[in-house]
Amino acid sequence: MIELEGLTKRYGEKVAVNNLTFTVRPGIVTGFLGPNGAGKSTTMRMMLGLDRPTAGDVRIDGRHYDRLKDPLKYIGALLDAKAVHGGRSAFSHLLCLAQSNGIPRKRVHEVLDTVGLTAVARKKAKGFSLGMGQRLGIAAALLGDPRILMFDEPVNGLDPEGIHWIRTLMKSLAGQGRTVFVSSHLMSEMALTADHLVVIGQGRLLADTSMADFIARNSRSYVRIRTPQPERLLDVLHEAGITAVEAGGGAFEVDGEKPERIGELAAQQQVVLHELSPQQASLEEAFMRLTAGSVEYHAHSGAPAGPQWGNDWKKG
Amino acid sequence: MSTPQTPMPPAAPGTPYSGYTSPIPVVRTHLGHALASEWTKIKSVRSTMWTLGVFLALVIGIGLLTGSVVGGSASEGELGSESALALGFFGLLLGSICIITLGVLTTAAEYGTGMIRTTMTACPSRGRVLTAKALVFFALAFISTLVSSSLVAVAQVGMVDAREPSGGEWLKATVGVSLYLALLGLLSLVVGSIIRHSAGAITIMIGAVLAPLVIALFMFSASLEDLRNFLLEYSIPNQLSVFYANSLSESGPSGWDPLWIMLGVTAVAFAGAYALLERRDV
Ligand SMILES: Nc1ncnc2c1ncn2[C@@H]1O[C@H](COP(=O)(O)OP(=O)(O)OP(=O)(O)O)[C@@H](O)[C@H]1O
Ligand SMILES: [Mg+2]
């Protein structure tokens, strides 16, 4: 169990994590979601005692991380799979970690086997592919057979088979009663693995809810309508007591109404429809709506702009 | 949906937390574990083999070369009143660059690769990590220097026809220089931990070895005479030569003084690095 209380981290002027309070419980997979720069990695570093909080507190089973006498048996963490000395072999890398916690050498062979790296155990880590590096990071996290596991974007750069493997692994770890805390910026990925959801944006807590709850609330179904006679349509719907919301691109959305009823109404009043389609909002959209106000780095949608000086250049 | 749940009240110490229990026995970790870990680390990277290999080649190669050149020259009493031990100086001076490099890499390389986060997660006691690194490195540097300098000393005394060195001179030319060089390497390790950047820390340390001597050489003005002498006498190459009793000048450090000076500087730097390590984010 991990308990955060008023956790805050400031880097100069920048508030990376802002007064976070939540609890990560054992026996389930807790997804930690947020857009880029939301403060997920910073929060995880503070949980591990790597970054000192500006304010607030993190407790691991009631204790501070640096009070743990055998930390690797408490928490196994994968923060950054590239954080390995490239000149060291996978085996030596794991061995030095095991030794620092008095973990027997045969456990190194076990975890290498679990992640499927036995064949390359004596190879230098710098020759590893992205997926192999990720597996080595996971082997290090599993080394102490810990009660708590923490993964920062574990599926980054993995192929579908690797993603499936991690998903199964996390579920089985939680199934054994361990606490599993995993960050991601993909809602769809979390929907498949996580039982509980913590969402942050710009360092602030936006949601702390069970996955089932989140899905129930956010899988909104609605009807999408397009028409060349928007005023007529709105009048007709209004008279029938139906509210339509403009959704951009000349389309309207109606919540909680059957498309049949809207089609019949339009036919009776002779309104031309170009589109009448039932829609289901994806969880990804729900996530984007939730974090819309707190996305740090926006990309401009649409085609990339040409060089500004293009026209002048042509004239000259 | 965005109603954060009320936090669980912090549990009283000793409350059993439910969850998974591992069959791996729990051990209270101590410095011994950190030492074993650092020993595995230092011997499992090629940069250690390279720096120590070049070091041994320089010290032994240059030592045997100067020994045979001086020993081969016909005129007796070539070295005046000096013993042959003094010839060991050149190899060690060049070799010190290798020791500096290895020292810096022991700490700074982990920051370059990001390995330091993994290390500090496995051992959250940051002081213990620094202490373990310091001890393992110091032992390795001391033994390497002791073995090579003793070998060279025996060879040179055998090859060159000069005054027999006294017991005290033997001790200084072997154990003394080895302690001094290992401390210089330890200072580099500490600087690496403070700077957290390999190339930067190596540059600083090599600068610290060479700069005072080079600057002093070009201080011609008479009004700078005192400063010039100070820089010459306390420059690291001159301190090293004090162990062979052939200092550039009569004043300045003598006997075992260089060792105490280096010990003091390293202790202060170590304390600073320790304090910084506790304060900074990893
Ligand atoms: N050491 C640091 N110094 C200064 N600013 C930092 C530091 N670490 C993180 N930040 C800032 O804090 C904010 C949160 O960063 P963090 O890496 O925790 O986000 P994240 O949620 O992990 O993002 P991503 O999904 O891209 O990994 C960012 O704006 C980042 O620029
Ligand atoms: Mg991150």
XYZ file of C-alpha atoms and ligand atoms in Angstrom:
630
model
C 0.000 0.000 0.000
C 1.257 3.449 -0.914
C -0.225 6.515 0.756
C 0.341 10.018 -0.581
C -0.612 13.012 1.458
C -0.486 16.541 0.096
C 2.498 15.589 -2.033
C 3.968 18.629 -3.789
C 7.084 19.171 -5.869
C 8.300 22.489 -7.165
C 11.221 22.944 -9.554
C 11.963 26.634 -9.238
C 8.821 28.421 -10.385
C 7.338 25.297 -11.930
C 4.935 23.252 -9.819
C 5.341 19.735 -11.196
C 3.194 17.968 -8.599
C 0.525 19.866 -6.734
C -0.926 18.645 -3.464
C -1.626 15.032 -4.434
C -3.494 12.887 -1.945
C -4.480 9.332 -2.816
C -3.878 5.737 -1.809
C -2.685 2.834 -3.936
C -4.188 -0.384 -2.610
C -2.920 -3.958 -2.697
C -4.464 -6.703 -4.771
C -5.392 -4.547 -7.746
C -3.737 -2.789 -10.651
C -3.930 0.969 -10.213
C -3.507 2.962 -13.393
C -1.835 6.359 -13.121
C -2.892 8.506 -16.033
C -2.029 11.947 -17.240
C -0.933 13.745 -20.387
C 2.752 14.441 -21.078
C 4.331 16.538 -18.355
C 1.471 15.914 -15.925
C 3.908 14.910 -13.189
C 3.591 11.116 -13.211
C 7.302 10.354 -13.289
C 7.999 13.051 -10.711
C 5.402 11.535 -8.380
C 6.960 8.101 -8.793
C 10.454 9.436 -8.113
C 9.180 10.973 -4.884
C 7.554 7.682 -3.888
C 10.986 6.056 -4.218
C 12.750 8.747 -2.215
C 14.755 9.878 -5.244
C 13.321 13.392 -5.375
C 12.655 15.209 -2.127
C 9.073 16.498 -1.896
C 8.693 20.269 -1.481
C 5.754 19.502 0.792
C 3.693 16.509 1.829
C 4.510 12.915 2.449
C 4.611 9.445 0.903
C 4.401 6.299 2.991
C 5.047 2.717 1.941
C 3.108 0.403 4.212
C 3.228 3.172 6.778
C 6.939 3.959 6.458
C 9.113 6.349 4.498
C 11.024 4.761 1.653
C 14.440 5.501 3.111
C 13.436 3.779 6.361
C 12.995 0.464 4.564
C 15.715 -1.980 5.522
C 15.279 -4.198 2.488
C 13.823 -1.851 -0.121
C 13.908 -4.195 -3.113
C 11.712 -6.665 -1.246
C 9.213 -3.921 -0.622
C 9.135 -2.128 -3.933
C 10.268 -3.106 -7.365
C 10.293 -0.211 -9.758
C 10.807 0.300 -13.450
C 11.310 4.014 -13.974
C 13.438 4.233 -17.074
C 14.532 1.089 -18.878
C 17.531 2.913 -20.359
C 18.922 3.628 -16.878
C 21.498 0.852 -17.140
C 25.260 1.022 -17.651
C 25.494 -0.104 -21.266
C 28.829 -1.801 -20.763
C 27.549 -4.148 -18.087
C 25.948 -7.478 -18.866
C 22.331 -8.137 -17.929
C 23.515 -10.674 -15.375
C 26.029 -8.348 -13.694
C 23.491 -5.532 -13.651
C 20.974 -7.676 -11.797
C 23.647 -9.250 -9.608
C 24.874 -5.917 -8.232
C 21.291 -4.951 -7.408
C 20.642 -8.301 -5.740
C 23.809 -8.057 -3.663
C 22.915 -4.619 -2.362
C 19.805 -6.159 -0.785
C 21.209 -9.512 0.226
C 19.113 -11.345 -2.360
C 20.534 -14.779 -3.255
C 22.289 -15.117 -6.608
C 19.964 -17.855 -7.829
C 17.127 -15.347 -7.810
C 18.973 -13.460 -10.590
C 18.745 -16.546 -12.782
C 15.069 -16.921 -11.899
C 14.074 -13.407 -12.954
C 16.182 -13.606 -16.114
C 14.195 -16.706 -16.928
C 10.866 -15.058 -16.079
C 11.468 -12.229 -18.530
C 13.041 -14.488 -21.125
C 16.549 -13.007 -21.185
C 18.505 -16.088 -20.091
C 20.023 -16.541 -23.539
C 21.494 -13.028 -23.560
C 22.310 -12.784 -19.843
C 26.043 -12.374 -20.507
C 25.600 -9.854 -23.324
C 26.233 -6.163 -22.805
C 23.068 -4.177 -22.162
C 23.906 -1.548 -24.778
C 23.293 -4.074 -27.531
C 19.756 -4.718 -26.318
C 16.700 -3.771 -28.342
C 14.039 -1.521 -26.837
C 11.965 -4.519 -25.828
C 14.910 -6.396 -24.316
C 15.857 -3.290 -22.322
C 12.299 -3.052 -21.045
C 12.410 -6.719 -20.035
C 15.683 -6.160 -18.195
C 14.063 -3.263 -16.316
C 11.158 -5.510 -15.383
C 13.546 -8.250 -14.269
C 15.174 -5.708 -11.934
C 11.764 -4.744 -10.580
C 10.866 -8.393 -9.893
C 14.242 -9.209 -8.317
C 13.217 -8.861 -4.671
C 9.835 -10.549 -5.210
C 8.363 -7.298 -3.861
C 4.922 -6.588 -2.401
C 4.663 -3.378 -4.390
C 5.448 -2.903 -8.068
C 5.720 0.373 -9.837
C 6.050 0.733 -13.593
C 6.496 4.005 -15.444
C 5.079 3.534 -18.927
C 6.122 -0.102 -19.218
C 4.637 -0.696 -22.645
C 6.538 2.145 -24.308
C 8.193 0.793 -27.401
C 6.975 -2.769 -27.022
C 5.497 -4.849 -29.814
C 1.971 -6.277 -29.442
C 3.275 -9.517 -28.010
C 5.344 -7.638 -25.425
C 2.370 -5.464 -24.512
C 0.227 -8.521 -24.022
C 2.922 -10.116 -21.885
C 3.168 -7.055 -19.599
C -0.601 -6.815 -19.293
C -0.841 -10.449 -18.200
C 2.121 -10.063 -15.880
C 0.644 -7.049 -14.105
C -2.685 -8.748 -13.627
C -1.125 -11.893 -12.245
C 1.082 -9.857 -9.877
C -1.983 -8.048 -8.549
C -3.781 -11.366 -8.360
C -1.149 -12.584 -5.904
C -2.141 -9.749 -3.582
C 0.575 -7.299 -4.562
C 0.156 -3.590 -5.044
C 0.655 -2.699 -8.715
C 0.962 0.936 -9.746
C 1.438 1.656 -13.428
C 1.569 4.923 -15.338
C 0.502 5.514 -18.886
C -0.918 8.153 -21.155
C -3.094 5.697 -22.999
C -6.579 5.355 -21.574
C -7.351 2.434 -23.874
C -4.370 0.530 -22.483
C -5.443 1.198 -18.901
C -9.011 0.139 -19.617
C -7.644 -3.332 -20.345
C -5.371 -3.673 -17.319
C -6.307 -1.377 -14.485
C -8.951 -1.947 -11.842
C -8.550 1.478 -10.356
C -7.715 4.783 -11.956
C -5.894 7.873 -10.741
C -5.829 10.729 -13.234
C -3.662 13.818 -12.871
C -3.168 16.903 -15.023
C -0.568 19.622 -14.442
C 0.301 17.972 -11.165
C -3.260 18.083 -9.795
C -5.528 15.176 -8.975
C -8.370 15.053 -11.504
C -9.924 11.693 -10.709
C -9.519 8.827 -8.283
C -12.101 6.229 -9.191
C -12.607 2.568 -9.973
C -12.226 1.637 -13.617
C -15.767 0.241 -13.740
C -17.164 3.507 -12.446
C -15.161 5.492 -14.924
C -16.406 3.390 -17.829
C -20.018 3.545 -16.669
C -19.904 7.302 -16.401
C -17.961 7.967 -19.521
C -19.113 5.549 -22.143
C -21.743 8.093 -23.190
C -23.928 7.134 -26.122
C -25.364 9.866 -28.286
C -26.754 10.507 -31.738
C -24.866 12.493 -34.323
C -26.866 14.499 -36.853
C -25.920 16.580 -39.869
C -28.383 18.620 -41.863
C -28.404 21.438 -44.427
C -31.288 23.019 -42.461
C -29.882 23.481 -38.991
C -32.435 26.128 -37.832
C -35.416 23.959 -38.847
C -33.953 20.921 -37.169
C -33.255 22.746 -33.923
C -36.842 24.089 -33.898
C -38.300 20.636 -34.502
C -36.191 19.031 -31.811
C -36.904 21.861 -29.409
C -40.655 21.432 -29.827
C -40.263 17.731 -29.066
C -38.315 18.609 -25.913
C -34.972 17.361 -27.207
C -31.765 19.333 -26.717
C -29.162 19.208 -29.454
C -25.653 20.506 -28.981
C -23.577 21.939 -31.791
C -20.532 19.712 -32.177
C -18.526 21.565 -34.815
C -18.226 20.787 -38.518
C -21.945 21.494 -38.895
C -22.906 18.473 -36.825
C -25.175 18.236 -33.794
C -25.143 15.770 -30.948
C -28.135 14.578 -28.980
C -27.734 12.744 -25.710
C -30.043 10.035 -24.446
C -32.337 9.771 -27.422
C -32.911 6.986 -29.926
C -31.963 7.699 -33.554
C -35.322 6.189 -34.647
C -37.277 8.901 -32.851
C -35.167 11.710 -34.309
C -35.437 10.217 -37.820
C -39.195 9.964 -37.559
C -39.508 13.528 -36.280
C -37.379 14.818 -39.134
C -39.402 12.864 -41.679
C -42.704 14.190 -40.318
C -41.455 17.793 -40.480
C -39.642 17.217 -43.786
C -36.200 18.200 -42.569
C -33.433 16.882 -44.784
C -30.809 14.855 -42.913
C -27.355 14.068 -44.270
C -26.329 11.979 -41.316
C -28.090 10.272 -38.445
C -25.798 7.932 -36.569
C -25.639 6.428 -33.095
C -22.263 7.062 -31.452
C -20.371 5.758 -28.448
C -17.816 8.081 -26.841
C -14.494 6.294 -26.410
C -12.716 6.269 -23.081
C -9.856 8.050 -24.815
C -12.216 10.957 -25.539
C -13.417 10.916 -21.957
C -9.822 11.080 -20.804
C -9.099 13.940 -23.183
C -12.149 15.835 -21.966
C -11.083 15.292 -18.382
C -7.591 16.577 -18.946
C -8.469 19.140 -21.613
C -7.807 22.095 -19.355
C -4.493 20.768 -18.208
C -2.638 19.640 -21.289
C 0.748 21.240 -21.241
C 2.128 20.739 -24.691
C -0.484 21.157 -27.403
C 0.263 20.262 -30.966
C -1.477 22.293 -33.628
C -3.901 20.076 -35.417
C -4.130 19.936 -39.142
C -1.422 19.943 -41.765
C 1.931 21.278 -40.728
C 2.356 24.896 -41.780
C 4.745 25.657 -44.613
C 7.714 27.834 -43.992
C 6.716 31.400 -43.161
C 9.158 32.908 -45.584
C 7.937 30.788 -48.487
C 5.961 33.498 -50.232
C 8.550 36.197 -49.828
C 11.116 33.840 -51.144
C 9.055 33.121 -54.260
C 8.529 36.833 -54.878
C 12.212 37.618 -54.432
C -16.196 11.556 -10.961
C -13.401 13.833 -9.856
C -14.198 13.572 -6.193
C -11.003 12.309 -4.633
C -11.699 9.715 -2.028
C -10.873 10.657 1.510
C -7.402 9.394 2.318
C -7.047 6.422 4.576
C -5.834 7.507 7.989
C -2.102 6.848 8.247
C -1.667 3.501 9.875
C -0.016 3.191 13.228
C 3.499 1.728 13.086
C 3.475 -2.025 13.239
C 0.027 -2.398 11.732
C 0.129 -5.445 9.511
C -0.551 -4.441 5.927
C -2.318 -7.092 4.009
C -0.930 -8.209 0.702
C 1.712 -10.468 -0.723
C 4.469 -12.019 1.372
C 7.551 -13.278 -0.398
C 9.303 -16.552 0.411
C 12.677 -14.794 0.016
C 14.058 -14.292 3.531
C 14.204 -10.722 4.776
C 17.665 -9.417 5.633
C 18.557 -6.124 7.239
C 20.903 -4.605 4.721
C 24.160 -2.987 5.813
C 27.374 -1.540 4.405
C 28.646 -5.024 3.581
C 25.875 -5.513 1.034
C 26.649 -2.167 -0.568
C 30.353 -3.080 -0.734
C 29.609 -6.379 -2.480
C 27.377 -4.551 -4.936
C 29.940 -1.863 -5.732
C 32.670 -4.476 -6.156
C 30.521 -6.292 -8.721
C 29.870 -2.989 -10.475
C 33.468 -1.848 -10.699
C 34.748 -5.178 -11.987
C 31.987 -5.703 -14.526
C 32.708 -2.714 -16.767
C 35.455 -2.494 -19.292
C 36.494 1.048 -18.351
C 37.975 -0.358 -15.131
C 40.099 -2.843 -17.073
C 41.213 -0.111 -19.463
C 42.149 2.544 -16.924
C 43.923 0.086 -14.610
C 45.595 -1.699 -17.527
C 46.979 1.545 -18.921
C 47.986 2.591 -15.412
C 50.001 -0.578 -14.818
C 51.551 -0.370 -18.281
C 52.612 3.250 -17.693
C 54.007 2.769 -14.211
C 55.831 -0.481 -14.909
C 56.830 0.380 -18.493
C 58.231 3.819 -17.745
C 59.798 2.563 -14.512
C 61.693 -0.244 -16.234
C 62.643 2.020 -19.122
C 64.161 4.772 -16.953
C 65.805 2.111 -14.803
C 67.507 0.489 -17.756
C 68.514 3.791 -19.388
C 70.026 5.207 -16.198
C 71.478 1.861 -15.134
C 72.994 1.328 -18.582
C 74.893 4.614 -18.666
C 78.538 4.014 -17.846
C 79.333 6.804 -15.397
C 78.969 5.831 -11.758
C 77.162 8.050 -9.292
C 74.882 9.380 -12.029
C 72.220 10.153 -9.437
C 74.532 11.962 -7.039
C 73.380 11.407 -3.488
C 69.927 10.185 -4.544
C 68.801 6.575 -4.389
C 67.374 4.824 -7.439
C 63.845 4.971 -5.992
C 63.406 8.517 -7.309
C 63.157 7.120 -10.840
C 59.724 5.722 -10.035
C 58.256 9.234 -10.032
C 57.729 9.650 -13.798
C 55.569 6.593 -14.327
C 53.375 7.393 -11.343
C 52.897 11.012 -12.405
C 51.582 9.928 -15.804
C 49.670 7.034 -14.271
C 47.815 9.385 -11.947
C 45.674 10.445 -14.923
C 44.330 6.870 -15.127
C 43.573 6.788 -11.415
C 41.774 10.134 -11.693
C 39.707 8.859 -14.605
C 38.718 5.660 -12.837
C 37.800 7.598 -9.701
C 35.569 10.022 -11.563
C 33.892 7.262 -13.587
C 33.036 5.306 -10.427
C 30.537 7.984 -9.425
C 29.867 10.256 -12.410
C 29.232 7.472 -14.948
C 26.128 6.423 -13.023
C 24.678 9.879 -13.489
C 25.452 9.776 -17.195
C 23.608 6.496 -17.708
C 20.803 7.093 -15.178
C 21.923 3.960 -13.313
C 22.159 6.112 -10.171
C 18.357 6.060 -9.838
C 18.365 2.272 -9.863
C 21.234 2.239 -7.368
C 19.547 4.658 -4.990
C 16.256 2.780 -5.227
C 18.033 -0.414 -4.232
C 19.890 1.377 -1.439
C 18.051 4.498 -0.281
C 20.786 5.332 2.217
C 22.743 7.665 -0.046
C 25.656 8.041 2.344
C 26.080 4.279 2.363
C 26.320 4.197 -1.426
C 28.999 6.907 -1.481
C 30.941 5.242 1.351
C 30.838 1.844 -0.360
C 32.028 3.320 -3.649
C 34.823 5.184 -1.852
C 36.045 2.097 0.026
C 35.964 -0.250 -2.959
C 37.700 2.257 -5.209
C 40.302 3.201 -2.615
C 41.244 -0.416 -1.984
C 41.526 -1.137 -5.695
C 43.589 1.983 -6.440
C 45.839 1.471 -3.418
C 46.595 -2.161 -4.179
C 47.235 -1.499 -7.886
C 49.624 1.328 -7.080
C 51.328 -0.578 -4.298
C 51.965 -3.628 -6.439
C 53.249 -1.688 -9.445
C 55.331 0.839 -7.514
C 56.950 -1.868 -5.380
C 57.793 -3.904 -8.460
C 59.334 -0.877 -10.140
C 61.220 0.138 -7.002
C 62.808 -3.295 -6.585
C 63.714 -3.428 -10.270
C 65.211 0.067 -10.334
C 67.277 -0.391 -7.195
C 68.618 -3.608 -8.711
C 69.380 -2.034 -12.099
C 70.942 1.260 -11.083
C 74.237 1.574 -9.286
C 73.454 4.191 -6.617
C 73.134 4.748 -2.865
C 71.174 2.022 -1.032
C 67.832 3.523 0.084
C 66.966 3.457 3.786
C 63.936 1.637 5.206
C 62.039 4.906 5.554
C 62.704 5.722 1.911
C 61.455 2.330 0.818
C 58.248 2.858 2.776
C 57.619 6.291 1.306
C 58.357 5.188 -2.268
C 55.895 2.289 -2.046
C 53.216 2.614 0.645
C 53.501 6.409 0.791
C 52.982 7.119 -2.908
C 50.284 4.445 -3.093
C 48.284 6.060 -0.323
C 48.805 9.456 -1.931
C 47.673 8.361 -5.401
C 44.715 6.396 -4.032
C 43.652 9.521 -2.123
C 44.007 11.628 -5.272
C 41.732 9.102 -6.995
C 39.303 9.248 -4.095
C 39.209 13.035 -4.397
C 38.352 12.535 -8.081
C 35.549 10.130 -7.128
C 34.153 12.720 -4.735
C 34.417 15.478 -7.353
C 32.604 13.159 -9.781
C 29.795 12.799 -7.273
C 29.544 16.576 -6.895
C 29.824 17.480 -10.606
C 27.800 14.439 -11.832
C 29.410 14.673 -15.237
C 32.354 12.466 -16.247
C 34.121 14.698 -18.769
C 33.643 17.776 -16.603
C 35.007 16.159 -13.469
C 38.003 14.600 -15.260
C 38.868 17.981 -16.775
C 38.674 19.655 -13.381
C 40.905 17.050 -11.762
C 43.550 17.040 -14.483
C 43.463 20.830 -14.384
C 44.002 20.724 -10.633
C 47.056 18.509 -11.120
C 48.654 20.484 -13.947
C 47.473 24.083 -13.713
C 49.406 25.289 -10.609
C 52.688 24.050 -12.026
C 52.069 25.443 -15.503
C 50.888 28.815 -14.183
C 53.875 29.055 -11.848
C 56.293 28.362 -14.671
C 55.151 31.519 -16.433
C 55.127 33.833 -13.405
C 58.249 35.827 -14.181
C 57.456 38.988 -12.242
C 59.463 39.379 -9.027
C 56.468 40.670 -7.104
C 54.764 37.322 -7.707
C 57.722 35.371 -6.371
C 55.954 34.208 -3.211
C 52.851 33.053 -5.027
C 55.001 31.356 -7.630
C 56.904 29.416 -4.984
C 53.696 28.435 -3.212
C 52.144 27.131 -6.429
C 55.286 25.198 -7.292
C 55.726 23.660 -3.875
C 52.119 22.673 -3.317
C 51.372 21.521 -6.869
C 50.402 17.868 -6.945
C 53.404 16.742 -9.030
C 55.762 18.389 -6.541
C 53.922 16.880 -3.583
C 54.307 13.488 -5.210
C 58.042 14.083 -5.656
C 58.361 14.845 -1.939
C 57.905 11.101 -1.329
C 61.199 10.636 -3.196
C 62.849 13.519 -1.322
C 63.568 15.385 -4.548
C 61.249 18.361 -4.179
C 61.677 21.375 -6.487
C 62.630 23.530 -3.520
C 63.923 23.292 0.017
C 60.933 24.925 1.704
C 57.341 23.706 1.329
C 55.989 20.268 2.245
C 58.443 17.605 3.313
C 58.435 14.107 4.730
C 54.881 12.739 4.896
C 53.271 16.220 4.676
C 51.743 15.684 1.190
C 49.763 12.738 2.504
C 48.243 14.767 5.335
C 47.447 17.632 2.957
C 45.707 15.296 0.499
C 43.897 13.552 3.351
C 42.572 16.889 4.631
C 41.438 18.106 1.206
C 39.750 14.784 0.423
C 38.007 14.666 3.809
C 36.585 18.161 3.314
C 35.473 17.349 -0.231
C 33.925 14.071 0.957
C 31.933 15.859 3.641
C 30.725 18.362 1.041
C 29.734 15.628 -1.396
C 27.929 13.750 1.363
C 25.934 16.824 2.371
C 25.059 17.619 -1.256
C 24.020 14.044 -1.926
C 21.590 14.123 0.984
C 20.097 17.427 -0.123
C 19.843 17.115 -3.890
C 17.400 15.099 -5.930
C 18.984 12.032 -7.468
N 14.408 17.780 -12.608
C 13.499 18.645 -13.097
N 13.770 19.968 -13.160
C 12.871 20.838 -13.638
N 11.651 20.511 -14.087
C 11.307 19.221 -14.067
C 12.212 18.222 -13.574
N 11.585 17.020 -13.661
C 10.380 17.257 -14.190
N 10.195 18.575 -14.432
C 8.975 19.196 -14.969
O 7.890 18.733 -14.222
C 6.785 18.441 -15.046
C 6.320 17.034 -14.829
O 7.248 16.144 -15.408
P 7.094 14.574 -15.369
O 8.280 14.000 -16.055
O 6.828 14.142 -13.989
O 5.797 14.340 -16.256
P 5.162 12.970 -16.776
O 3.756 12.968 -16.348
O 6.011 11.827 -16.358
O 5.244 13.177 -18.346
P 5.447 12.081 -19.507
O 4.140 11.454 -19.733
O 5.876 12.919 -20.669
O 6.497 11.127 -19.058
C 7.216 18.731 -16.471
O 6.725 19.987 -16.848
C 8.716 18.752 -16.397
O 9.230 19.673 -17.311
Mg 7.155 10.349 -17.413
